[in-house]
mmCIF file of C-alpha atoms and ligand atoms in Angstrom:
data_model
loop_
_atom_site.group_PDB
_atom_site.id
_atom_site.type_symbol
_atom_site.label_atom_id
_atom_site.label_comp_id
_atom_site.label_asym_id
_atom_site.label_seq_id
_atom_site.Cartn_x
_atom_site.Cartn_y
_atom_site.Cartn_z
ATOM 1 C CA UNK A 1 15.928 -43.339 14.382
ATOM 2 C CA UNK A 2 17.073 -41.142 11.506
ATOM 3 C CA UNK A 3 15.169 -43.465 8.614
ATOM 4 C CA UNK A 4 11.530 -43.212 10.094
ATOM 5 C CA UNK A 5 12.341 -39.536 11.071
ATOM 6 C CA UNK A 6 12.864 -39.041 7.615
ATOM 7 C CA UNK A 7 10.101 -40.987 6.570
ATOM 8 C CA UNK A 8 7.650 -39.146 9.018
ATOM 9 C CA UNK A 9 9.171 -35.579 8.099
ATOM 10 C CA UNK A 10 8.942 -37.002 3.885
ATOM 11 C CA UNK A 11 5.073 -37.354 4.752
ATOM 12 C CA UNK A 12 4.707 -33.815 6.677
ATOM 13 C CA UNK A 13 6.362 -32.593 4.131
ATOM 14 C CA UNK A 14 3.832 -33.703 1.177
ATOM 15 C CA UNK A 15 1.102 -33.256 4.077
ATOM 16 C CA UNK A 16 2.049 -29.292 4.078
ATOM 17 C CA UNK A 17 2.613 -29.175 0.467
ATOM 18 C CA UNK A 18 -0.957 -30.012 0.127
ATOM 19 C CA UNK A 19 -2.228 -28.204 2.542
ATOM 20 C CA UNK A 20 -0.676 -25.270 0.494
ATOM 21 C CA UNK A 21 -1.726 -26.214 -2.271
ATOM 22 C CA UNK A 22 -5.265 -26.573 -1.524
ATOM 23 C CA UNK A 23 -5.312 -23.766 0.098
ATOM 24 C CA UNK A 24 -3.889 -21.702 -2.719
ATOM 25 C CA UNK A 25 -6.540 -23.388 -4.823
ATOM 26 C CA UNK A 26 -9.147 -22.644 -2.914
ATOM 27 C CA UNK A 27 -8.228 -19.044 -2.198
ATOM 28 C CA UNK A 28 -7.454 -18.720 -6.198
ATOM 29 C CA UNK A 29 -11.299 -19.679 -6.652
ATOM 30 C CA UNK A 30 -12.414 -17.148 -4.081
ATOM 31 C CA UNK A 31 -10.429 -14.315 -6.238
ATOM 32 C CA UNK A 32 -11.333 -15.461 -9.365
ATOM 33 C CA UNK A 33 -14.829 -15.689 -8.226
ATOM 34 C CA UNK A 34 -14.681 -12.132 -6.674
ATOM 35 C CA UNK A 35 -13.439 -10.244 -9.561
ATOM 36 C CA UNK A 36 -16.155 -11.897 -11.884
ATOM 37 C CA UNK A 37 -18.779 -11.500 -9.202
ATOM 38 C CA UNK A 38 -17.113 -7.315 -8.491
ATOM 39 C CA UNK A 39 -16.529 -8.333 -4.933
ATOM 40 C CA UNK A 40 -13.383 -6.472 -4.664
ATOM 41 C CA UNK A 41 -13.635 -3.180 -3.179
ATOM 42 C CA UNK A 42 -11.154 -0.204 -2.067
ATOM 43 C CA UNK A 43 -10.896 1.559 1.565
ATOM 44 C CA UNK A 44 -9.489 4.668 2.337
ATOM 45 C CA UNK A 45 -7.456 5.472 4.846
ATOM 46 C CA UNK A 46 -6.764 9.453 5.562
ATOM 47 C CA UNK A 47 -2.878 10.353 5.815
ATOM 48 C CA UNK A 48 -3.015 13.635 8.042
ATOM 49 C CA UNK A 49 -0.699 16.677 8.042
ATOM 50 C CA UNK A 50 1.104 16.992 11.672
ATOM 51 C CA UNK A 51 1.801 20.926 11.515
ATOM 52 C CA UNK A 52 -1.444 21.674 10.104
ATOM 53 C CA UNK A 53 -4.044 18.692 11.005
ATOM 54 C CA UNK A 54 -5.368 18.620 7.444
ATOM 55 C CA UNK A 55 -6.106 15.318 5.439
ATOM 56 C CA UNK A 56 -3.683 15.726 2.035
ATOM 57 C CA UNK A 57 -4.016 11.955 1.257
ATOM 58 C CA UNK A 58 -6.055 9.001 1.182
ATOM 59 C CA UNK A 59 -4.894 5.399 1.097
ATOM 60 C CA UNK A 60 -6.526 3.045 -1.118
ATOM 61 C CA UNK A 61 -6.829 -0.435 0.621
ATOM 62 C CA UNK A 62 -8.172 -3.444 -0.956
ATOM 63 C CA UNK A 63 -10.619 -5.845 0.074
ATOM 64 C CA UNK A 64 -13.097 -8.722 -0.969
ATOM 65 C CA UNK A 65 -16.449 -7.971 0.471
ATOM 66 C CA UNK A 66 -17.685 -11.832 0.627
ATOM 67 C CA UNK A 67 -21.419 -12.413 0.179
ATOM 68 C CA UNK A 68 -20.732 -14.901 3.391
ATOM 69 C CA UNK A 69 -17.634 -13.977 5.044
ATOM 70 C CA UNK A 70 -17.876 -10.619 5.041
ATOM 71 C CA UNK A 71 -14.496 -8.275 4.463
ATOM 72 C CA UNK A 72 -11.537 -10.312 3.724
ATOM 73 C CA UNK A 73 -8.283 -7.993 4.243
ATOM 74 C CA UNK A 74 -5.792 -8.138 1.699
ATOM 75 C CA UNK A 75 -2.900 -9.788 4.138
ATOM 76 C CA UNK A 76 -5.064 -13.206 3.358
ATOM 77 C CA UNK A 77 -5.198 -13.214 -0.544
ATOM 78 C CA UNK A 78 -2.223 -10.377 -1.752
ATOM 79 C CA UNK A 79 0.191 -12.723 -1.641
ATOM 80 C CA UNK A 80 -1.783 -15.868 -3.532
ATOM 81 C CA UNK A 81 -2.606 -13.568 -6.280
ATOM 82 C CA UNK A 82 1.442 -12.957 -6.272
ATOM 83 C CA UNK A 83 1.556 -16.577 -6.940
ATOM 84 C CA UNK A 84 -1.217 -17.461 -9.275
ATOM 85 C CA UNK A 85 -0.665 -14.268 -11.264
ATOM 86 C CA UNK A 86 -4.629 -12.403 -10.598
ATOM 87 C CA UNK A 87 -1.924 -9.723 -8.685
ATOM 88 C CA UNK A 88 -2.181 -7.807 -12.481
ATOM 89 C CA UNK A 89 -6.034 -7.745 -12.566
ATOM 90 C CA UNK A 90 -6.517 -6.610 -8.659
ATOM 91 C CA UNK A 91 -3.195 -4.043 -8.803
ATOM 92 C CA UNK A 92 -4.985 -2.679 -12.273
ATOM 93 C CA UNK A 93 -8.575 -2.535 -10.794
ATOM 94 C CA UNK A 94 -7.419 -1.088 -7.901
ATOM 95 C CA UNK A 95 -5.539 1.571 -9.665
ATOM 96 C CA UNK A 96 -8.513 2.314 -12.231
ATOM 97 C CA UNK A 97 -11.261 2.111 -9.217
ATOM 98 C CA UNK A 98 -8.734 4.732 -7.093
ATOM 99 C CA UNK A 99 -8.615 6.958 -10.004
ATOM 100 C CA UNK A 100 -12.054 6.511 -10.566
ATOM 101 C CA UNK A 101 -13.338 7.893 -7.287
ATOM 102 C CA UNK A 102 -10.750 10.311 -6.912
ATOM 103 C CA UNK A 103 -12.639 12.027 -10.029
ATOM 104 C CA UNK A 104 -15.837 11.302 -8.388
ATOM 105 C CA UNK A 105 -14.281 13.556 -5.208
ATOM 106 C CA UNK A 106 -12.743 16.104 -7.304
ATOM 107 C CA UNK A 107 -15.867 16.766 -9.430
ATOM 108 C CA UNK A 108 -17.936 17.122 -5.992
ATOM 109 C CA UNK A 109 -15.717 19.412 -5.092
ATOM 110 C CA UNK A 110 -13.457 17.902 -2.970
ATOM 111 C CA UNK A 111 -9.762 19.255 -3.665
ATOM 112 C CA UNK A 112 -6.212 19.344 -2.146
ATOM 113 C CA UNK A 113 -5.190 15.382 -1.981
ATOM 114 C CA UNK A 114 -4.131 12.704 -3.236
ATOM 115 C CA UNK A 115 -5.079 9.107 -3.487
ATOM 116 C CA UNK A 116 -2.426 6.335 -2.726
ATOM 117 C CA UNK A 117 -2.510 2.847 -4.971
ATOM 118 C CA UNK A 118 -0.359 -0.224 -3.540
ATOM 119 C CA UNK A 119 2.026 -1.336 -6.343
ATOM 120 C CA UNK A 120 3.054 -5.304 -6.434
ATOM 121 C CA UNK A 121 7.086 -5.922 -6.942
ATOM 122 C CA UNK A 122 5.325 -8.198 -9.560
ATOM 123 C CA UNK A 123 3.720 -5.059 -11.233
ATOM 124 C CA UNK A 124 7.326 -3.662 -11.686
ATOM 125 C CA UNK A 125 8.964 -6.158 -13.233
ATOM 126 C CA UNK A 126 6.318 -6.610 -16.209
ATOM 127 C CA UNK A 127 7.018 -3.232 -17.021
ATOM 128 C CA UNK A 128 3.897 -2.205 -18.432
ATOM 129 C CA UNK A 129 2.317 -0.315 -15.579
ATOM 130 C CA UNK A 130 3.542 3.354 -16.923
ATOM 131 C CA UNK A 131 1.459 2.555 -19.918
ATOM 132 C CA UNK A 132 -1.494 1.037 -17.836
ATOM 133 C CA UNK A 133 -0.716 4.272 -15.540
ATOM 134 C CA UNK A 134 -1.315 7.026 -18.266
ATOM 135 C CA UNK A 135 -3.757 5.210 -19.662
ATOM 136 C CA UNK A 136 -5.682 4.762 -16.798
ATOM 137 C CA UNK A 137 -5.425 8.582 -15.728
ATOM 138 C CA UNK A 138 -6.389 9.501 -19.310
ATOM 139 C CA UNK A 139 -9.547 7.707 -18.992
ATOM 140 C CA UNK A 140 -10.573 9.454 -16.030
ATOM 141 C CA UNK A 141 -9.646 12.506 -17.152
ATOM 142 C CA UNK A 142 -7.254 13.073 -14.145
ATOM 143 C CA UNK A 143 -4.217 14.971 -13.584
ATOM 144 C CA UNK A 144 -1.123 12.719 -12.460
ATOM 145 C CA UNK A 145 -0.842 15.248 -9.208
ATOM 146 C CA UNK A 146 -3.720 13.596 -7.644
ATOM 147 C CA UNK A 147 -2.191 10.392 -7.753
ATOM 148 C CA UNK A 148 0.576 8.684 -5.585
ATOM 149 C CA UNK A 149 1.854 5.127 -5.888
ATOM 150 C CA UNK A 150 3.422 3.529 -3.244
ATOM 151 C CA UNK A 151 6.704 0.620 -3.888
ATOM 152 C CA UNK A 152 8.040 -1.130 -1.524
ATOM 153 C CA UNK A 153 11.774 -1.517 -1.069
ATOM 154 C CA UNK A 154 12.748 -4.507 -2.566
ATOM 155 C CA UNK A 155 10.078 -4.098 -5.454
ATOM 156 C CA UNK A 156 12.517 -0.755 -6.419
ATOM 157 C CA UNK A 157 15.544 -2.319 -5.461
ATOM 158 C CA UNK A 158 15.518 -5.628 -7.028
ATOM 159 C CA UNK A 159 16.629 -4.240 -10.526
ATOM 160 C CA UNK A 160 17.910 -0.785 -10.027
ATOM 161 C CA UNK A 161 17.902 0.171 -13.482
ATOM 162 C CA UNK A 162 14.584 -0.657 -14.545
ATOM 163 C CA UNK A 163 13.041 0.732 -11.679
ATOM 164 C CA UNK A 164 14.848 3.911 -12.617
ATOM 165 C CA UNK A 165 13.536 4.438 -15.734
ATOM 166 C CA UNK A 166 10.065 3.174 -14.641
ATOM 167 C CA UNK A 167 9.786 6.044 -11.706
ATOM 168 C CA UNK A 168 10.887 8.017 -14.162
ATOM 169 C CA UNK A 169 8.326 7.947 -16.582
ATOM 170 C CA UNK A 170 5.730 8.323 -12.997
ATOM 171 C CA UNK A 171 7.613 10.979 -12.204
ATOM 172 C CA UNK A 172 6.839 12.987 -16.241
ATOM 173 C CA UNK A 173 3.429 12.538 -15.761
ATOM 174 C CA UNK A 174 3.179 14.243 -12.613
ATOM 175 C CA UNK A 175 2.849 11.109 -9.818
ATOM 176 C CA UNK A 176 3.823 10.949 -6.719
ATOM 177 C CA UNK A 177 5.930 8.116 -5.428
ATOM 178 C CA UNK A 178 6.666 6.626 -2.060
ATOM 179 C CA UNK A 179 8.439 4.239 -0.512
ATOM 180 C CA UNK A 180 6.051 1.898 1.828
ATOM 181 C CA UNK A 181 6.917 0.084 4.669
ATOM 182 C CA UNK A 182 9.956 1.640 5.056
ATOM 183 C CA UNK A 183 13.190 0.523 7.153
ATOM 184 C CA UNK A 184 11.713 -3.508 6.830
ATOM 185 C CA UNK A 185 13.767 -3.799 3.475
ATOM 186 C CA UNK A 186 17.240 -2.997 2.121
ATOM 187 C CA UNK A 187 17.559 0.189 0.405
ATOM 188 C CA UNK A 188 21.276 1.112 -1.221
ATOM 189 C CA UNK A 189 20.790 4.534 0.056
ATOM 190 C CA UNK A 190 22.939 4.976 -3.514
ATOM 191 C CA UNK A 191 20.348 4.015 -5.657
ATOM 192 C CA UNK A 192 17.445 5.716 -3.242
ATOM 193 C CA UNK A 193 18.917 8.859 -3.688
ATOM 194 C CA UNK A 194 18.666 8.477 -7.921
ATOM 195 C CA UNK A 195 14.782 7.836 -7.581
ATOM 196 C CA UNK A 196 12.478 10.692 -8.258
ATOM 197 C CA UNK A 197 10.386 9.842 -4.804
ATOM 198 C CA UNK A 198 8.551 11.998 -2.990
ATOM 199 C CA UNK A 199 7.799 10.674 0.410
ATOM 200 C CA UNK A 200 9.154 8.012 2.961
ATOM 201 C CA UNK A 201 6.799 5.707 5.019
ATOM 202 C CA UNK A 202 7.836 4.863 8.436
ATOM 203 C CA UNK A 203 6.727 1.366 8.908
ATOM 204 C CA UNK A 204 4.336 0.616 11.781
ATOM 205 C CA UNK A 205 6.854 -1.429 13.258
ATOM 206 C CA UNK A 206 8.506 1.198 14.565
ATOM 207 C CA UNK A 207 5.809 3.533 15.655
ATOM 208 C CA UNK A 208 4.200 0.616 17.920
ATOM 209 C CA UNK A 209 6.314 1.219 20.366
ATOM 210 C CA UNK A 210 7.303 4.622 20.322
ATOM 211 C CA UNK A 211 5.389 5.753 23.444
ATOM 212 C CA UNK A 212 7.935 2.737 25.496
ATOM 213 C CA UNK A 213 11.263 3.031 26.502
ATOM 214 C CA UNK A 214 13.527 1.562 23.441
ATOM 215 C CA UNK A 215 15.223 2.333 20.737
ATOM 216 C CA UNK A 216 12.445 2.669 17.960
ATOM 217 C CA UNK A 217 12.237 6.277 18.955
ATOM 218 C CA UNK A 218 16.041 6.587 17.285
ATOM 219 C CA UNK A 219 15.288 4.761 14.736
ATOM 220 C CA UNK A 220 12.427 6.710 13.499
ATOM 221 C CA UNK A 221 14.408 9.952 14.673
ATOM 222 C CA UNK A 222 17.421 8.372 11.971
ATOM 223 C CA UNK A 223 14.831 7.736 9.350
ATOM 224 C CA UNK A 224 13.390 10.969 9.379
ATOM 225 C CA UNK A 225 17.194 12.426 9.013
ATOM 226 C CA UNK A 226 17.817 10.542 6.206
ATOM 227 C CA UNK A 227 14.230 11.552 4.330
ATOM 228 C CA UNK A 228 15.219 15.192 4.826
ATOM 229 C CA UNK A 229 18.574 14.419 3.963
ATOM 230 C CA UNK A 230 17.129 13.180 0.519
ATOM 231 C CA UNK A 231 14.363 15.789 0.460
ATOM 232 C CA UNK A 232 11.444 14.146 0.836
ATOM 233 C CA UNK A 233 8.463 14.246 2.957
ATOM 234 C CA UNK A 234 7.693 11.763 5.639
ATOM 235 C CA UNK A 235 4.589 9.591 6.782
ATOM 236 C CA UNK A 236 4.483 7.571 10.119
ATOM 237 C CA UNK A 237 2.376 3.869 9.512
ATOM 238 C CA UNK A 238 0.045 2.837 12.242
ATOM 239 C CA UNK A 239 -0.093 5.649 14.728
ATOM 240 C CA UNK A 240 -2.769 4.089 17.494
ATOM 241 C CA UNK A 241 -2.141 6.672 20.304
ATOM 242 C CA UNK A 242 -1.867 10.201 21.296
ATOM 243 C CA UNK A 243 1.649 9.617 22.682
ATOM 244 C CA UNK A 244 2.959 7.978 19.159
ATOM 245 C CA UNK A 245 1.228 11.304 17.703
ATOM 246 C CA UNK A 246 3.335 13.630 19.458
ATOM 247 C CA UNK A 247 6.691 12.336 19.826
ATOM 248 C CA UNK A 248 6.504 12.334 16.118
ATOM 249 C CA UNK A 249 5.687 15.889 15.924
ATOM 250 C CA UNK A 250 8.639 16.504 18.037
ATOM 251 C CA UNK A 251 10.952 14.213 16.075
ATOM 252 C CA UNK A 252 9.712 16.094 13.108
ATOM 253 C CA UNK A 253 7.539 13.670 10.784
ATOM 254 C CA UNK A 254 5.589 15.475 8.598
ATOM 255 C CA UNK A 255 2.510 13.118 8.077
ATOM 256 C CA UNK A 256 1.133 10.362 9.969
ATOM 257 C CA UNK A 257 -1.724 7.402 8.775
ATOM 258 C CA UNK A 258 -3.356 5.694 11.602
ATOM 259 C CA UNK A 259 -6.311 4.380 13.875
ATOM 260 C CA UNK A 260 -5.737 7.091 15.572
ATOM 261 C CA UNK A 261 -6.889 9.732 13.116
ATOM 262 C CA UNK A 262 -9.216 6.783 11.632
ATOM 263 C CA UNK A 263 -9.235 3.109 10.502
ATOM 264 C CA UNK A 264 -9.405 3.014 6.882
ATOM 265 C CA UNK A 265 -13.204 3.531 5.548
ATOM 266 C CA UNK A 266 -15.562 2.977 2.332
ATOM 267 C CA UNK A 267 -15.165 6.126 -0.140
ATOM 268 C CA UNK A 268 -19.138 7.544 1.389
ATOM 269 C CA UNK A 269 -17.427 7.113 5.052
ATOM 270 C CA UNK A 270 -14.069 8.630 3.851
ATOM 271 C CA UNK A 271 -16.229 11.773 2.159
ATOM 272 C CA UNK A 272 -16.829 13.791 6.086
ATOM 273 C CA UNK A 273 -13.253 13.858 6.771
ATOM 274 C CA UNK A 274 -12.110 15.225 2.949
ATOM 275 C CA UNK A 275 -10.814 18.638 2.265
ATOM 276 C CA UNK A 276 -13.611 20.823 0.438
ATOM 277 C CA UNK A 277 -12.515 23.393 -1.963
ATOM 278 C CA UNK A 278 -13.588 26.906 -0.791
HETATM 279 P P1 C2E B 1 0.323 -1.191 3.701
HETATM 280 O O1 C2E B 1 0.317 -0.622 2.335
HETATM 281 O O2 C2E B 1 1.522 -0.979 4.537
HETATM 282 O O3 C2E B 1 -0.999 -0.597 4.381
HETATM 283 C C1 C2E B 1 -1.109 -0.290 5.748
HETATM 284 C C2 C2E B 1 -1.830 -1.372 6.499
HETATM 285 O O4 C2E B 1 -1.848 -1.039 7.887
HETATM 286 C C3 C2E B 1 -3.296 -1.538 6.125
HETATM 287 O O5 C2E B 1 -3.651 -2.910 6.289
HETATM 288 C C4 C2E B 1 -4.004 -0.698 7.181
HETATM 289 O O6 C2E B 1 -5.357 -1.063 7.384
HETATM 290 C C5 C2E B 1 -3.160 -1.015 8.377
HETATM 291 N N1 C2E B 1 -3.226 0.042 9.391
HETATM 292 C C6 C2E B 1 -3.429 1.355 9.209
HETATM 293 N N2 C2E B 1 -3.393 2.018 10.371
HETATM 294 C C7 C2E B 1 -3.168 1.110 11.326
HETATM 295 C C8 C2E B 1 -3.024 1.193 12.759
HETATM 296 O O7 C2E B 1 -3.101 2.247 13.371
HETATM 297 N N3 C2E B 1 -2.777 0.028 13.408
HETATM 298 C C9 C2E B 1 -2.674 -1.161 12.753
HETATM 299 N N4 C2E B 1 -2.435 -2.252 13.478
HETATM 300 N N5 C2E B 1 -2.796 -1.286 11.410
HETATM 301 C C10 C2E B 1 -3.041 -0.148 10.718
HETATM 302 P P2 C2E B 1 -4.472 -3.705 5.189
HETATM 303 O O8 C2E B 1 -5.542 -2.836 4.605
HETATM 304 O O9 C2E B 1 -4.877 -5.006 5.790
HETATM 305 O O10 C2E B 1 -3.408 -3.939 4.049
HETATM 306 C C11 C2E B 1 -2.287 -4.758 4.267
HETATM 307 C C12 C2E B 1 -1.313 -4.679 3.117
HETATM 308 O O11 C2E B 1 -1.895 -5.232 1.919
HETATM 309 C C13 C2E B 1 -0.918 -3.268 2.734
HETATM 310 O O12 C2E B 1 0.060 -2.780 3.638
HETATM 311 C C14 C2E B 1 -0.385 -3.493 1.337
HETATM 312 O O13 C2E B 1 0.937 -3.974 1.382
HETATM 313 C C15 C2E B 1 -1.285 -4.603 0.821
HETATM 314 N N6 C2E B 1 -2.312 -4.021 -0.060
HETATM 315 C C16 C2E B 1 -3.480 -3.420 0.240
HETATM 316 N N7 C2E B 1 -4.139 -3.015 -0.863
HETATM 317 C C17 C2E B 1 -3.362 -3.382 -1.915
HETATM 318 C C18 C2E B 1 -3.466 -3.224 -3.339
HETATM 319 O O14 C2E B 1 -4.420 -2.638 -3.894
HETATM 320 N N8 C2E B 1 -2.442 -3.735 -4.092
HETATM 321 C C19 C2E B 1 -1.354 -4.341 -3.515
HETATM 322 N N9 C2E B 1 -0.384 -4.830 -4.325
HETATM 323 N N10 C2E B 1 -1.209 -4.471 -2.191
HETATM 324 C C20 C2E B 1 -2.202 -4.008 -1.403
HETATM 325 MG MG1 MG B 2 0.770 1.052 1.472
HETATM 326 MG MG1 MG B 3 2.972 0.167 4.881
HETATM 327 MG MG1 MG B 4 2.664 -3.412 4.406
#
């Protein structure tokens, strides 16, 4: 009967709420507690040339290394720090620790590529990150060219104009920009055309099952028309197999980032698979 139905679903209701809450609390606590504590730490994942087999990028992937439960990945607290508003202090620490060790590399000599920072759609609309960008590069000492920031869709679609003039201003001090997780999101091709970006990235959802019968293969085939329509270079996500590997040479991606190649590792780890100047 509809009343106690909607008495019982009233309760599961506040019951979830709760839950949420709660668990949003205690997650906030966790963050809070791991920047004070400098729990948070970055992973790099090599992005790998097809043609030439050469590393000429690392991602930089965030994650709290907890005294008790060892690595947590970002999938469990990103999105709570989107909510309680600690996204600023992990997207900024991230972006000054990035920078930070991609002097490190380049003062030991290690040359030729670039380090890739995750940008929040909430770091976009304050509007302040070209500021915190140039800043952050000037205190490192580091040339915008060994830098690449990576937007998703909707982050650079949700107000066209802003995120104009914001790439923009990347774009001036030398960054690189790409578009993550691409083909999950709706892009005006339009307004993707106006950005000054510099690389596509194939989502992993359509690289899992490129080695199956299916139509991911023409999808990623279309994507990869439309990034050389636009001129820009092209990265496949998530590449576990040998199979995925070479149907994307054929199909003509230029880059791929996967377990394949390697998961993504601590910056000593990373160091064995960097290009050395010679
Ligand atoms: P993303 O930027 O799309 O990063 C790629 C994710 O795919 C990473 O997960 C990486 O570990 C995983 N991955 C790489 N290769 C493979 C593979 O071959 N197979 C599979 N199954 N997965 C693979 P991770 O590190 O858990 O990060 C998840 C997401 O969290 C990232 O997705 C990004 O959206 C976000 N994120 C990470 N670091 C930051 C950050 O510093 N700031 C912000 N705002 N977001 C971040
Ligand atoms: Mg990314
Ligand atoms: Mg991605
Ligand atoms: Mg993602």
């Amino acid at each position: 009967n509809a009343k106690v139905g909607g008495k019982n679903s009233f309760r599961f209701f506040t019951k979830r709420m709760n839950e949420h809450s709660q668990r949003l609390l205690t997650i906030g606590d966790d963050l809070r507690r791991a920047v004070a504590e400098r729990l948070l730490t970055l992973h790099y994942q090599p992005q790998v040339d097809l043609g030439s087999g050469k590393v000429v990028g690392v991602e930089a992937l965030i994650r709290i290394d907890h005294p008790q439960r060892g690595l947590i990945p970002p999938g469990e607290f990103i999105s709570v720090a989107e909510e309680n508003g600690m996204i600023f202090t992990l997207g900024e620490w991230a972006l000054d620790e990035a920078c930070r060790q991609r002097r490190r590399w380049l003062d030991a000599g290690f040359d030729d590529f670039v380090v890739a920072v995750n940008v929040s759609a909430h770091q976009m609309a304050r509007g302040d990150l070209p500021e915190i960008v140039a800043r952050t590069l000037a205190g490192h000492r580091l040339d915008g060219r060994y830098l690449e920031l990576e937007f998703t869709e909707s982050s650079l679609m949700r107000n066209v104009g802003k995120s104009l003039s914001l790439m923009q201003q990347f774009h001036a001090m030398g960054v690189r920009l790409s578009i993550d997780d691409f083909g999950t999101g709706y892009s005006s091709l339009a307004y993707l055309k106006q950005f000054p970006l510099d690389k596509l990235k194939i989502d992993q959802s359509f690289v899992r099952h490129l080695d199956e019968q299916g139509s991911d293969a023409l999808i990623v085939q279309a994507i990869l028309a439309l990034s050389h329509a636009l001129g820009l270079t092209s990265i496949a996500e998530g590449v576990e197999s040998l199979a995925q590997q070479n149907i994307l040479r054929e199909l003509g991606c230029c880059e791929m980032q996967g377990y394949l190649f390697s998961r993504p590792l601590t910056a000593a780890a990373v160091e064995s698979l960097l290009p050395r100047r010679t």
